[in-house]
Amino acid sequence: MNRLVLQAQILELTAIRYTPAGLPALDLVLKHESQVDEAGAHRKVALEIKAVAIGDVVRRVQALGLAGCSVFTGFLSAQKQGRGTVFHITGLES
Amino acid sequence: MNRLVLQAQILELTAIRYTPAGLPALDLVLKHESQVDEAGAHRKVALEIKAVAIGDVVRRVQALGLAGCSVFTGFLSAQKQGRGTVFHITGLES
């Protein structure tokens, strides 16, 4: 089980590239801000996270455009270089 | 919306500390490995992610112990220092 659901805004968005398998791919940076409950207290949460969309979902992400907002669903993986995490977007909730 | 559900193993686990509000807190590193579907293809996913548990959930996380496995639920936030992300564990699925 590895599932992230994140309401976020597109902060950066590259042009479409193609994977070695010939699939379209988009590289993004997403920005999230919200309030969450933790240990019985409200707290503000903000983060920026690198994201990638591959395949059919690319068209829907591209249609949102820069500064576009959505609820993105997908999974986390490690960055190829470095110790950070990348959010792989596999769907959008409307 | 900011919700992560991650099956993972506890790779590192600190002693309990206390927040300024007096709540118990645990700092962890979690390791995840799985196979996911992306753009119609299976792919292996592996990642290590910093995590923190605060409040009532601390006791349950501590009971898992080092190398313990569970499905952790919670949300992502930015690290206080640096540009990485931290997984705030707010619950465990059994």
PDB file of C-alpha atoms in Angstrom, chain A residues 1-7 23 32 36-39 43 45-49 54-55 71 75-78 83 85 88 90, chain B residues 1-7 23 32 36-39 43 45-49 54-55 71 75-78 83 85 88 90:
ATOM      1  CA  MET A   1       0.000   0.000   0.000  1.00  0.00           C
ATOM      2  CA  ASN A   2       1.410   3.315  -1.110  1.00  0.00           C
ATOM      3  CA  ARG A   3      -1.213   5.940  -1.840  1.00  0.00           C
ATOM      4  CA  LEU A   4      -1.118   9.711  -1.574  1.00  0.00           C
ATOM      5  CA  VAL A   5      -4.105  12.005  -2.077  1.00  0.00           C
ATOM      6  CA  LEU A   6      -3.030  15.641  -2.171  1.00  0.00           C
ATOM      7  CA  GLN A   7      -4.919  18.819  -2.980  1.00  0.00           C
ATOM      8  CA  LEU A  23       5.085   7.368 -23.053  1.00  0.00           C
ATOM      9  CA  HIS A  32       0.087  22.278  -0.895  1.00  0.00           C
ATOM     10  CA  VAL A  36      -4.825  19.240   9.526  1.00  0.00           C
ATOM     11  CA  ASP A  37      -5.530  17.667  12.899  1.00  0.00           C
ATOM     12  CA  GLU A  38      -2.597  16.127  14.731  1.00  0.00           C
ATOM     13  CA  ALA A  39      -2.707  14.921  18.331  1.00  0.00           C
ATOM     14  CA  ARG A  43      -1.908  22.846  12.569  1.00  0.00           C
ATOM     15  CA  VAL A  45       0.736  22.372   6.783  1.00  0.00           C
ATOM     16  CA  ALA A  46       2.602  23.628   3.754  1.00  0.00           C
ATOM     17  CA  LEU A  47       4.869  21.757   1.410  1.00  0.00           C
ATOM     18  CA  GLU A  48       6.330  21.724  -2.049  1.00  0.00           C
ATOM     19  CA  ILE A  49       6.896  18.352  -3.637  1.00  0.00           C
ATOM     20  CA  ILE A  54       3.284   9.509 -17.050  1.00  0.00           C
ATOM     21  CA  GLY A  55       0.929   8.176 -19.714  1.00  0.00           C
ATOM     22  CA  VAL A  71      -6.740  16.805  -5.954  1.00  0.00           C
ATOM     23  CA  PHE A  75       2.109   7.069  -5.008  1.00  0.00           C
ATOM     24  CA  LEU A  76       5.491   8.091  -3.646  1.00  0.00           C
ATOM     25  CA  SER A  77       8.860   6.866  -4.860  1.00  0.00           C
ATOM     26  CA  ALA A  78      12.455   7.802  -4.258  1.00  0.00           C
ATOM     27  CA  ARG A  83      17.299  11.146  -1.028  1.00  0.00           C
ATOM     28  CA  THR A  85      10.688  11.702  -2.682  1.00  0.00           C
ATOM     29  CA  HIS A  88       3.856   9.911  -9.118  1.00  0.00           C
ATOM     30  CA  THR A  90      -1.764   8.516 -11.557  1.00  0.00           C
TER      31      THR A  90
ATOM     32  CA  MET B   1      -6.848  16.937   1.360  1.00  0.00           C
ATOM     33  CA  ASN B   2      -3.453  15.570   2.330  1.00  0.00           C
ATOM     34  CA  ARG B   3      -3.474  11.873   3.141  1.00  0.00           C
ATOM     35  CA  LEU B   4      -0.790   9.233   2.785  1.00  0.00           C
ATOM     36  CA  VAL B   5      -1.293   5.521   3.409  1.00  0.00           C
ATOM     37  CA  LEU B   6       2.016   3.665   3.352  1.00  0.00           C
ATOM     38  CA  GLN B   7       2.917   0.085   4.192  1.00  0.00           C
ATOM     39  CA  LEU B  23       3.202  15.714  23.924  1.00  0.00           C
ATOM     40  CA  HIS B  32       8.792   1.057   1.756  1.00  0.00           C
ATOM     41  CA  VAL B  36       2.601  -0.419  -8.325  1.00  0.00           C
ATOM     42  CA  ASP B  37       0.814   0.131 -11.615  1.00  0.00           C
ATOM     43  CA  GLU B  38       1.726   3.238 -13.567  1.00  0.00           C
ATOM     44  CA  ALA B  39       0.620   3.935 -17.132  1.00  0.00           C
ATOM     45  CA  ARG B  43       7.033  -1.051 -11.587  1.00  0.00           C
ATOM     46  CA  VAL B  45       8.904   1.260  -5.952  1.00  0.00           C
ATOM     47  CA  ALA B  46      11.272   1.730  -3.058  1.00  0.00           C
ATOM     48  CA  LEU B  47      11.719   4.706  -0.796  1.00  0.00           C
ATOM     49  CA  GLU B  48      12.938   5.819   2.572  1.00  0.00           C
ATOM     50  CA  ILE B  49      11.087   8.670   4.196  1.00  0.00           C
ATOM     51  CA  ILE B  54       3.086  12.796  17.995  1.00  0.00           C
ATOM     52  CA  GLY B  55       0.613  12.164  20.800  1.00  0.00           C
ATOM     53  CA  VAL B  71       0.373   0.330   7.303  1.00  0.00           C
ATOM     54  CA  PHE B  75      -0.134  13.446   6.090  1.00  0.00           C
ATOM     55  CA  LEU B  76       2.927  15.048   4.513  1.00  0.00           C
ATOM     56  CA  SER B  77       4.552  18.298   5.568  1.00  0.00           C
ATOM     57  CA  ALA B  78       7.737  20.117   4.754  1.00  0.00           C
ATOM     58  CA  ARG B  83      13.361  21.023   1.174  1.00  0.00           C
ATOM     59  CA  THR B  85       9.112  16.055   3.187  1.00  0.00           C
ATOM     60  CA  HIS B  88       3.325  12.728  10.027  1.00  0.00           C
ATOM     61  CA  THR B  90      -1.526   9.865  12.809  1.00  0.00           C
TER      62      THR B  90
END
